[in-house]
Each structure stands twice: as C-alpha cells, then as structure tokens.
XYZ file of C-alpha atoms in Angstrom:
586
model
C 79.262 103.308 156.517
C 79.595 105.697 153.180
C 82.698 107.085 155.305
C 84.149 103.331 155.500
C 83.278 102.371 151.505
C 85.245 106.134 150.606
C 87.770 105.720 152.312
C 88.084 102.354 151.102
C 87.628 103.295 147.229
C 90.368 106.187 148.288
C 92.415 103.329 149.822
C 91.681 101.637 146.600
C 92.880 104.208 143.900
C 95.267 104.831 145.791
C 97.024 101.120 145.544
C 96.698 101.976 141.720
C 99.363 104.672 141.527
C 101.837 102.202 140.056
C 105.090 103.565 141.805
C 102.846 102.865 144.742
C 101.994 99.945 143.804
C 105.511 99.030 143.359
C 106.332 100.017 146.329
C 104.079 97.536 148.751
C 105.436 95.001 146.528
C 109.195 95.294 146.261
C 110.871 92.671 147.592
C 114.063 93.348 149.701
C 116.265 91.001 147.924
C 116.064 93.673 144.598
C 117.541 96.573 146.587
C 122.018 95.469 146.269
C 121.016 95.027 142.647
C 118.534 98.186 142.284
C 121.288 100.283 144.101
C 124.254 98.847 141.518
C 122.069 99.378 138.389
C 121.361 103.147 139.171
C 125.288 103.896 140.008
C 125.963 102.662 136.474
C 123.269 104.242 134.660
C 124.427 107.432 136.638
C 127.638 107.112 134.563
C 125.624 106.952 131.242
C 122.175 109.729 132.361
C 124.848 112.760 132.760
C 126.565 113.249 129.728
C 123.985 112.100 127.465
C 121.608 114.216 129.429
C 124.095 116.908 129.205
C 124.359 116.262 125.042
C 121.133 115.701 124.550
C 120.861 118.623 125.769
C 122.714 120.820 123.412
C 121.099 118.642 120.554
C 118.115 120.580 121.509
C 119.815 123.925 121.444
C 119.326 124.376 124.995
C 121.915 124.983 128.197
C 123.095 120.974 129.256
C 122.394 121.897 132.822
C 118.578 121.602 131.343
C 119.496 118.325 130.431
C 120.419 117.251 134.568
C 117.274 118.411 135.557
C 115.487 116.845 132.653
C 116.549 113.067 134.056
C 116.321 113.979 137.252
C 112.703 115.161 137.315
C 111.510 113.188 134.314
C 112.871 109.863 136.387
C 110.836 110.284 138.588
C 107.804 111.420 137.592
C 107.645 108.182 135.672
C 108.749 105.807 139.203
C 105.589 107.055 140.419
C 102.978 107.271 137.327
C 104.848 104.566 134.759
C 104.038 100.768 134.398
C 106.610 99.652 132.962
C 109.441 98.395 135.480
C 112.853 99.402 134.137
C 111.930 101.306 131.475
C 114.604 104.129 131.820
C 113.488 107.845 130.466
C 115.762 110.676 129.536
C 116.623 112.941 127.188
C 116.594 111.604 123.522
C 118.573 112.525 120.491
C 115.921 111.554 118.262
C 113.919 114.180 119.882
C 116.536 116.802 119.995
C 116.065 118.221 116.616
C 112.505 118.385 117.128
C 113.113 120.414 120.532
C 115.222 122.729 118.619
C 112.892 123.089 115.217
C 110.099 123.754 118.120
C 111.906 126.490 119.866
C 115.025 128.106 118.337
C 112.940 129.207 115.887
C 110.968 131.373 118.813
C 113.792 132.905 120.842
C 114.502 136.005 120.052
C 117.805 137.089 117.733
C 120.189 137.062 120.270
C 119.510 133.791 121.202
C 118.304 134.327 125.144
C 119.335 131.135 126.686
C 116.469 131.916 129.923
C 113.314 132.164 126.868
C 114.564 129.405 124.995
C 114.361 127.141 128.135
C 111.055 128.540 128.593
C 109.807 127.588 125.564
C 111.027 123.874 125.793
C 109.513 123.859 129.129
C 106.017 124.858 128.046
C 106.874 122.128 125.095
C 107.255 119.109 127.525
C 103.889 120.354 129.198
C 102.298 120.172 126.402
C 103.480 116.879 125.091
C 102.384 115.772 129.173
C 98.911 117.271 127.724
C 98.128 115.207 125.029
C 99.808 112.047 126.028
C 97.385 112.145 129.545
C 94.604 113.224 127.093
C 95.361 110.263 124.938
C 95.863 107.939 127.878
C 92.315 109.000 129.250
C 91.068 108.377 125.898
C 92.536 105.477 125.008
C 94.056 106.157 122.283
C 97.566 104.365 122.751
C 97.092 103.211 118.879
C 97.992 105.981 116.808
C 101.290 105.182 117.727
C 100.265 102.991 115.144
C 100.172 105.453 112.532
C 103.396 105.775 111.453
C 104.814 102.526 110.112
C 107.651 100.613 110.019
C 109.355 101.643 106.459
C 108.043 105.116 107.145
C 110.068 105.085 110.415
C 112.745 103.380 108.721
C 113.434 106.673 106.801
C 112.256 109.370 109.102
C 114.819 108.012 111.405
C 118.063 107.737 108.584
C 116.795 111.385 107.816
C 116.965 112.099 111.546
C 120.724 110.338 111.722
C 122.184 112.177 109.045
C 120.663 115.570 110.267
C 122.400 115.469 113.587
C 125.054 113.995 111.697
C 125.489 117.665 109.513
C 124.519 119.073 113.040
C 127.076 118.009 115.204
C 129.743 118.311 112.027
C 130.396 121.921 113.422
C 130.727 121.453 116.848
C 132.536 117.939 116.247
C 135.676 120.248 114.607
C 135.712 123.180 116.627
C 134.081 126.147 114.191
C 130.085 126.962 114.427
C 128.082 127.574 110.851
C 125.021 129.365 110.701
C 122.516 128.012 108.536
C 118.452 127.008 108.386
C 118.131 123.766 106.532
C 120.120 120.084 106.032
C 121.780 121.497 102.734
C 122.786 124.754 104.095
C 124.502 123.703 106.931
C 125.844 120.906 105.021
C 127.039 123.198 102.064
C 128.610 125.730 105.081
C 130.683 122.750 107.149
C 131.899 121.975 103.781
C 133.168 125.529 103.163
C 134.551 125.876 106.712
C 136.696 123.041 106.139
C 137.849 124.446 102.924
C 138.724 127.786 104.461
C 140.416 125.584 107.512
C 138.115 127.363 110.201
C 138.691 122.909 111.785
C 140.193 123.180 115.830
C 143.149 120.545 115.607
C 142.782 120.105 119.079
C 138.686 119.820 118.671
C 138.427 118.051 115.922
C 141.507 115.561 117.632
C 139.216 114.952 120.765
C 135.777 114.508 119.185
C 136.956 112.121 116.301
C 139.092 110.082 118.767
C 136.118 110.080 121.342
C 133.636 109.258 118.454
C 136.142 106.395 117.725
C 136.637 105.389 121.510
C 133.261 104.846 122.153
C 132.804 103.184 119.137
C 135.663 100.869 119.735
C 134.634 99.969 123.528
C 130.863 99.408 122.692
C 132.125 96.909 120.428
C 134.589 94.953 121.994
C 133.881 95.605 124.841
C 129.904 96.351 125.635
C 129.975 96.047 129.269
C 132.609 98.679 129.908
C 130.052 102.287 129.809
C 131.937 103.888 127.091
C 130.691 107.217 127.552
C 131.711 107.499 130.774
C 135.680 106.322 129.901
C 135.232 108.607 126.846
C 134.296 111.481 129.008
C 136.591 110.515 131.630
C 139.507 110.775 129.076
C 138.155 113.758 127.945
C 138.549 115.818 131.512
C 141.708 114.282 131.388
C 142.929 115.362 128.284
C 141.662 119.338 128.927
C 144.093 118.868 132.541
C 146.648 117.400 130.309
C 146.657 119.584 126.695
C 145.426 122.792 127.810
C 142.604 122.112 125.873
C 140.654 125.798 126.781
C 144.141 127.393 125.409
C 143.972 125.372 122.517
C 140.448 126.708 120.755
C 139.018 123.996 122.416
C 134.880 125.192 123.705
C 134.502 123.687 127.492
C 131.058 122.965 129.289
C 132.166 125.163 131.878
C 130.985 125.314 135.353
C 127.150 123.615 135.985
C 124.773 126.378 138.414
C 124.768 124.840 142.432
C 121.969 123.210 143.649
C 117.865 121.722 142.159
C 115.855 123.558 139.825
C 112.961 125.551 141.550
C 109.466 124.778 140.430
C 108.877 127.236 137.268
C 105.648 127.971 135.662
C 107.154 128.367 131.935
C 106.492 131.792 131.093
C 105.925 131.929 127.322
C 104.028 134.684 125.252
C 100.702 133.506 123.808
C 101.689 133.867 120.126
C 103.678 130.986 121.100
C 101.234 129.312 122.116
C 100.431 127.221 118.122
C 103.826 126.809 116.318
C 104.336 125.409 119.890
C 101.412 122.774 119.237
C 102.595 121.648 115.846
C 106.108 120.379 118.011
C 104.516 119.061 121.020
C 102.005 116.872 118.652
C 104.826 115.620 116.234
C 107.193 115.134 119.515
C 103.698 113.451 121.078
C 103.697 110.597 118.318
C 107.704 110.055 118.223
C 108.003 109.234 121.705
C 104.534 107.700 122.348
C 106.184 104.929 119.168
C 109.159 104.481 120.755
C 107.673 104.363 124.135
C 105.371 101.544 123.047
C 108.112 99.698 121.314
C 110.693 99.739 123.977
C 108.448 98.884 126.308
C 107.101 95.966 124.595
C 110.505 94.992 123.738
C 111.508 94.699 127.269
C 108.582 93.271 128.656
C 108.463 90.430 126.639
C 112.301 89.179 128.486
C 111.276 90.413 131.588
C 107.162 88.316 131.152
C 105.424 91.998 131.726
C 102.206 92.971 129.675
C 102.284 95.969 128.089
C 99.470 98.556 129.060
C 99.502 101.445 126.352
C 97.304 103.776 127.524
C 99.067 103.646 131.178
C 102.764 103.776 129.379
C 101.240 106.865 127.900
C 100.102 108.436 131.277
C 103.357 107.556 132.757
C 105.120 109.311 130.138
C 102.622 112.359 130.311
C 104.061 112.534 134.283
C 108.033 112.442 133.708
C 106.532 115.699 130.706
C 104.721 117.326 132.960
C 107.428 116.966 136.006
C 110.129 118.269 133.337
C 108.618 121.129 132.121
C 107.815 122.379 135.986
C 111.595 122.275 136.364
C 113.211 124.039 133.713
C 113.135 120.579 131.683
C 112.525 119.752 128.006
C 110.289 116.918 126.256
C 111.407 113.637 127.130
C 111.183 109.182 125.707
C 111.785 106.211 126.150
C 115.851 105.618 125.394
C 116.510 101.870 124.751
C 120.621 102.221 125.352
C 119.801 103.593 129.060
C 117.286 101.038 129.029
C 119.069 97.816 127.710
C 122.394 99.069 130.341
C 119.751 99.250 133.051
C 118.661 95.819 132.504
C 122.112 94.023 132.588
C 123.098 95.897 135.024
C 120.750 94.136 137.286
C 117.757 96.569 137.912
C 114.450 95.334 139.055
C 111.743 98.054 139.719
C 111.711 101.208 139.065
C 114.021 102.149 141.983
C 117.379 102.152 139.641
C 115.841 105.194 138.126
C 115.138 107.294 141.346
C 118.662 105.910 142.638
C 120.565 107.591 139.087
C 117.807 111.078 140.101
C 119.246 110.950 143.265
C 122.797 110.462 142.625
C 122.562 113.425 139.693
C 120.698 115.939 142.066
C 123.795 115.068 145.368
C 126.220 115.829 141.805
C 124.592 119.261 141.296
C 124.024 120.394 145.083
C 127.684 118.721 146.048
C 130.158 118.900 142.860
C 128.303 121.483 140.033
C 132.240 121.805 139.066
C 132.217 117.828 137.838
C 131.873 118.919 134.365
C 133.543 121.898 134.005
C 136.850 120.938 132.139
C 134.132 118.849 129.554
C 135.367 119.620 126.218
C 132.099 120.657 123.762
C 133.343 118.184 121.293
C 133.068 115.658 123.694
C 129.575 115.725 123.837
C 129.523 116.301 120.197
C 130.926 113.041 119.813
C 128.110 111.060 122.300
C 125.544 112.738 120.376
C 127.073 111.695 116.620
C 127.372 107.870 117.747
C 123.864 107.836 119.456
C 122.597 109.483 115.595
C 124.101 106.253 114.088
C 122.062 104.154 115.935
C 119.718 106.034 115.398
C 120.567 104.673 111.262
C 119.375 101.409 109.971
C 120.980 101.136 106.868
C 120.572 97.717 106.782
C 116.823 97.524 107.044
C 116.453 99.891 104.116
C 118.373 97.270 101.689
C 116.100 94.668 103.428
C 113.448 97.072 102.260
C 114.643 96.913 98.518
C 115.048 93.339 98.178
C 111.350 92.786 100.483
C 108.987 95.287 98.979
C 110.343 98.012 96.994
C 106.870 100.346 96.897
C 107.733 100.421 100.760
C 111.125 101.329 100.520
C 110.141 103.997 98.507
C 108.208 105.039 101.438
C 110.920 105.174 103.592
C 112.912 107.077 101.151
C 110.451 109.923 100.736
C 110.280 110.207 103.889
C 113.715 110.494 104.386
C 113.905 113.373 102.018
C 111.158 114.807 104.031
C 113.587 115.409 107.053
C 115.957 115.338 105.049
C 115.125 118.609 102.887
C 112.065 119.613 104.417
C 113.020 119.361 108.522
C 112.436 117.013 111.320
C 109.029 118.105 112.081
C 108.407 118.145 108.150
C 109.362 115.014 108.237
C 107.506 113.534 110.724
C 104.488 114.937 109.353
C 105.352 113.593 106.079
C 106.192 110.010 107.594
C 102.814 109.674 109.502
C 100.381 111.097 106.240
C 103.379 108.527 103.952
C 101.395 105.506 106.526
C 98.348 106.772 106.086
C 98.105 106.576 102.137
C 99.622 103.177 102.037
C 96.951 102.341 104.128
C 94.459 103.825 101.727
C 96.751 102.993 98.780
C 96.341 99.302 99.751
C 92.416 99.621 100.360
C 92.009 101.405 97.115
C 94.050 99.094 94.914
C 93.918 95.781 96.856
C 95.502 92.118 95.289
C 92.847 90.153 93.734
C 92.634 87.639 90.928
C 91.208 84.626 89.355
C 90.888 81.508 91.156
C 90.976 78.218 89.173
C 91.597 74.308 90.413
C 94.974 73.054 91.001
C 95.461 68.794 90.740
C 97.232 67.701 94.089
C 95.513 70.457 95.848
C 92.595 71.016 97.323
C 90.415 74.197 97.459
C 90.643 76.840 94.542
C 93.973 79.015 93.791
C 95.514 81.868 92.388
C 95.671 81.633 88.671
C 98.938 83.820 88.413
C 100.785 81.718 90.799
C 99.294 77.999 89.062
C 98.969 79.052 85.504
C 98.396 75.747 84.803
C 95.307 75.870 86.609
C 91.384 74.517 85.374
C 88.399 76.712 84.891
C 84.792 76.022 84.260
C 83.669 77.263 81.328
C 81.187 80.085 81.742
C 82.168 80.395 85.549
C 85.537 82.482 87.339
C 86.294 82.203 90.245
C 87.215 85.908 91.247
C 89.087 86.571 94.994
C 89.001 90.189 96.401
C 91.773 90.807 99.489
C 90.358 93.216 101.025
C 86.423 94.607 101.928
C 84.506 96.818 100.153
C 84.779 100.437 101.027
C 83.791 104.043 99.333
C 87.737 104.542 98.519
C 87.306 100.870 96.357
C 83.737 100.279 95.590
C 84.636 101.303 91.937
C 87.821 99.657 91.711
C 85.989 96.410 92.299
C 83.462 97.621 89.667
C 85.397 97.881 86.992
C 87.193 94.256 87.628
C 83.857 92.599 87.757
C 82.916 94.345 84.523
C 86.659 93.544 83.220
C 86.133 90.132 83.780
C 82.132 89.731 82.667
C 82.895 90.762 79.300
C 86.071 88.883 78.574
C 85.466 85.948 76.310
C 84.030 83.973 76.559
C 81.470 85.624 78.243
C 81.072 84.000 81.597
C 77.171 83.446 82.894
C 78.778 83.535 87.044
C 80.691 85.375 88.359
C 81.849 84.184 91.702
C 83.257 86.737 94.545
C 85.376 84.487 96.645
C 84.066 86.980 99.939
C 86.064 85.554 102.791
C 88.648 88.140 102.892
C 85.881 90.535 102.197
C 85.436 91.604 106.200
C 83.142 95.223 105.568
C 81.077 96.545 102.842
C 80.019 100.206 103.338
C 76.812 102.030 102.010
C 78.962 103.851 98.996
C 79.814 99.991 98.059
C 76.471 98.459 98.539
C 75.202 101.665 96.030
C 77.666 100.332 93.978
C 76.578 96.679 94.228
C 73.154 97.244 93.509
C 73.946 99.205 90.071
C 76.837 96.694 89.106
C 74.343 93.716 89.460
C 71.767 95.301 87.532
C 74.300 95.846 84.804
C 75.577 92.237 84.752
C 72.186 90.653 84.947
C 71.292 93.014 81.744
C 74.101 91.086 79.639
C 73.129 87.798 80.872
C 75.671 87.405 83.868
C 75.119 86.444 87.353
C 77.149 88.008 90.461
C 77.467 85.681 93.045
C 78.984 85.215 96.481
C 80.316 82.800 98.632
C 81.988 82.692 102.254
C 80.353 85.721 103.203
C 81.257 86.775 106.869
C 78.114 86.522 108.360
C 78.246 90.544 109.647
C 78.902 91.276 106.370
C 75.715 89.482 105.295
C 73.484 90.835 107.367
C 74.671 94.406 106.690
C 74.281 93.100 102.757
C 70.374 92.342 103.776
C 70.341 95.422 106.184
C 70.843 97.619 102.941
C 68.178 95.758 101.039
C 70.233 94.498 98.195
C 68.642 90.912 98.238
C 66.017 92.556 95.878
C 68.655 92.811 93.633
C 71.272 90.038 94.220
C 69.156 86.944 94.060
C 69.310 84.966 97.847
C 70.078 82.252 96.491
C 73.484 83.463 94.460
C 74.264 83.442 98.431
C 77.045 80.319 99.267
C 78.416 79.061 102.502
C 81.681 78.021 100.632
C 83.137 78.619 97.432
C 82.889 74.511 97.181
C 79.281 74.481 97.097
C 79.119 77.320 94.386
C 80.884 75.636 92.221
C 78.606 72.432 92.605
C 75.290 74.244 92.095
C 76.772 76.432 89.265
C 78.092 72.677 87.582
C 74.806 71.219 88.919
C 72.943 73.435 86.222
C 74.790 74.089 83.709
C 76.787 70.759 83.563
C 79.830 72.320 82.829
C 83.089 70.211 83.577
C 86.986 71.388 83.982
C 88.573 72.903 81.249
C 93.024 72.716 81.402
C 94.184 76.213 80.869
C 94.331 77.398 77.289
C 91.919 74.586 76.159
C 88.347 75.646 74.514
C 86.112 76.835 76.731
C 82.923 76.504 74.612
C 82.654 72.886 74.853
C 82.248 71.174 78.221
C 85.237 68.427 78.715
C 86.333 65.858 81.708
C-alpha cells in the first residue's frame, strides 16, 4: 500500500513539471504551427544570439550555446506556453560590467566565458531560491518611472558602446563619458573605416525601414543575408571590415565554470542585479502575453523556469538570459502554440553548429553592431519620459536620476540606484502623504477637499481632516505636527475629526505619538476624534490601550455621525468659506 501511494505521489509530482504537463496535454493540431514558428524564430535567434554575446564581451558562439540551452531549460520548467527566453540586450551591458573587470589584462576569452557561466549559475540559484521562498513580488522593487530611466540610460550606454564596432575602430574607455569622448576623438582623427560604416549604418537603416513598412518580414535576417553577400561581392574583409569568422563545430560540452574563489563576491553583486532585471522583464512579458492567450501568470513558477534556463545555459558555456518581448512577439505572430516552438529553434541552431558552422563566417561585425543598436533603440522610451514630465514631474525627476545613474556611474550601479530610488519614493509618499481639510459642498454628497472646492462650507469649532496613509513610524511626527498646526489656527477648533478611512495601519511608534498628541490637545481644550477607522485598525488601537487617553466615545463609524454628534453638542451651523466662524448661522 505504501509503495502504491509513493508511486502515485511520484507520478503526480512528475506530471506537475510544466514540460511534462505540456506534453501530456499537447494537441496534434498545434504541430504544424509550432514547427513553422520555430523555423521563423530561428532566423531571429541566431544573429541576435551572436550580437548579444558580443555586447556582453563574449565570443559570438556563446550566444548560440546560450540560446540552445535556455530554450530547452525553459521548455521543461517554464509555465508560459509561448514565452521565448534568450540572450537579451538589457542584460548584455550588466554581464560585461560584471565579467570584464575580472578578466585578465590580455582579455582571455576562456576566462570571460567561465565567469559569465558562473554568473548564469548564480542567477539561476537566486531565481530558484526566490521561487521556493515565493518572492516574486521583488520584481515590484523597481517602479515604472525608474525603470524607464534605467532603460533610457541602458539604451544610450549600448548605443555609444557599439559605435566603435559600427564604424570600424576600437576605443579603450571605462565609462560612458570617456567612451563618447573617445568616439568623437577617433572620428575627428579619421579612424572610421568607410566600408564598416556603410555596412553598419546601412544595416540599421534597413532593419528600421523593414520593421516599419514590412513588419512580417524578418528584418534582421534580411540584413544579415545581405551583409554576408556584400562581404563576398565587395571583399569587405580586405577593406578593413572585421568578420565573425569560423564558429567552433559541434555542441558545447557540459562544463562546470572554473573560477577563483575571489571572483564570487563581485559576481554575486552582478547576479543580484541581473536576477532582478530578468525577473521584472519575465513577469512583465509573461503577463502581457498571458493576457492575450487567456493564461494565468504564475510568478513563482516563472522564476523557477527562468532559473532552470539560466542553469542550463551556465553549465554549457552560456551566460545569463531573460525573457524577450520581441522574440516572443515573433513566435506569437507566426502561430506558436507551445514551447515546442523554442525546442524546434534550439534543435535547428544545434543542427547548424553540427553541419554548417561556417554559415556565418563572412558576417561583418558591424552588421552585428547594427542588430544591437536597433535593439537598444527599442529599449529607450522617450515618449514615456515626456509623458511623465506632463503627468507627474516628481516621478519624471526620479526617472532622470535613474538615467543619470546608469549613464554616469555604470549599469550595475544604475540598477542599484533605480531600486534605491523606487524604495525611497515609497518612503517619501509614506513620510509626507497627502492630507487635507474637508468641507461640505452644496449639491454633492459627503465631505470634500477644500483645495479642490475652496467655497466648501465648514462648521465653526470643527476641523475635518483626512490623512491618506497608514500611520507608521516614518510619518507619525508629520501627522502630529499637522494636527497641532490645525489645532492652533484661528478661530481655535474644539474638535479635530480625522477621516481615517484611508488609514490602513497604526504601528506602535504611531501609537505612542497619538497618546502624547491627545494629551497635548486635551490640555489646550481640543478633542482628537476618529471616524471610519477600519475594524483591524480599531482593534490595534484597543490593544495598544490608546482608549485610556482617547475617549472611547470619540470613535465614530462615519464622518457624518461625528459631524452630527458635534452639532448636537454645540449647536454649530455650517458657515460658508470665509464667513464668521465665531457666530453660528445657517
């Protein structure tokens, strides 16, 4: 009996693996569409994989290894039906910033690959642990305005970094400003290789035009094919244009990354940043495409899937990966129905490496730079920044600060700044929340903000105050100071009623402040009254024994009940704004 139960549990666990579940529920009618989508997707995966590997400071072949393994890893463990993972333009600079400072002065490519592979393994470990701990919410640590600024800074960093390769020369610089100055200096010195500039700039123009006018045509593939043809027709290699050259033949072997113990600490910093960006990318893309297909997003399982994809890549000479919105959109447009599309793409790339590794031998490096530059342009969101400026300038300034952090300090520092700014913005809102005085507006039910309705009527001796935040340690003194200011305005009120419906919490620090505040107000002949407190908050106040100080009769279920009680006790009548507050009147 135990054996049978164990067998059932094992079978149940096995069927819970997304890849196994996908196989058991696969429909035969999907097969032709998945096969066609996989073939089309491959035409995008190959050039982008090589281009993003070079963006990360790694040999182009590692981009293909990474693409194969991450697609297979996610197909087994990823919950999304059509999400496509792979090398990503937003991660490339972060990988380079993590790996290149640790590479020996001679730029040993084997060591760079080992470091990048270890980075992928560390990202996988972070993702899987976060999935087990159900920490999918950490993707929310970066607000949209700061993410816009971060991506704008990343786009500029990528663009400036690719200009030397695009124009046929190299620049030795550590930061964006130095690199930009180096590019200008090289151009002024006549270091531009005309043939390289023609291929690179022409490639950018061709991709942008085709994407705009003929979006169904694989623009990147067309550009790559024409660039290879131009190499043969015009002998671009003999004209100073660097070519990709022969790729290694065969499938990558299983390899445990061989790195020094001293490398782990700096790599872990990069791994945390990459994991955060990858998670945010994956969750946002999964949500967008799930909404179209009627699927539900399972954030913690997505983390496990991305972790498996990174682990597979890291153990086969690959580097960290993320979800790709553009490649997933291509898969969707070409009819993909399941992760078989990605498996087909992986199989075709592996077949190319086994049978025709020299297929991209004559591909010009400026053509790969053109692929990266067009990808960087898609990262930038200038209209979004302009919209922020029009809608909320404080958040636009946060976005610009994140942009400056990436542009001036670097991509890893930039992501740290983006997260810090997002968190500080939350604290800023909690520290100085919106609060206002309420009044009665003729023709409108309830009580309304006097800033929006300057003519609102008020009751002499009563102040209705709304506090739009929980009362916590960060803002308790701000609340106290505001209430004391209202208590000492002329004419002096006798009741200050807090419309507390937006107050979702009162912590122990705020409780102590409220106790002192009520004692101070009582000494001045003013009563602190609460209306519309939520039941959980009221129970906390009772547990803190605040009702020893604040009269239990000064808690009302509604603002209307508090106002009615005040009028019954004082006989006060509503006064128009600016009226005589000392003399009741109707």
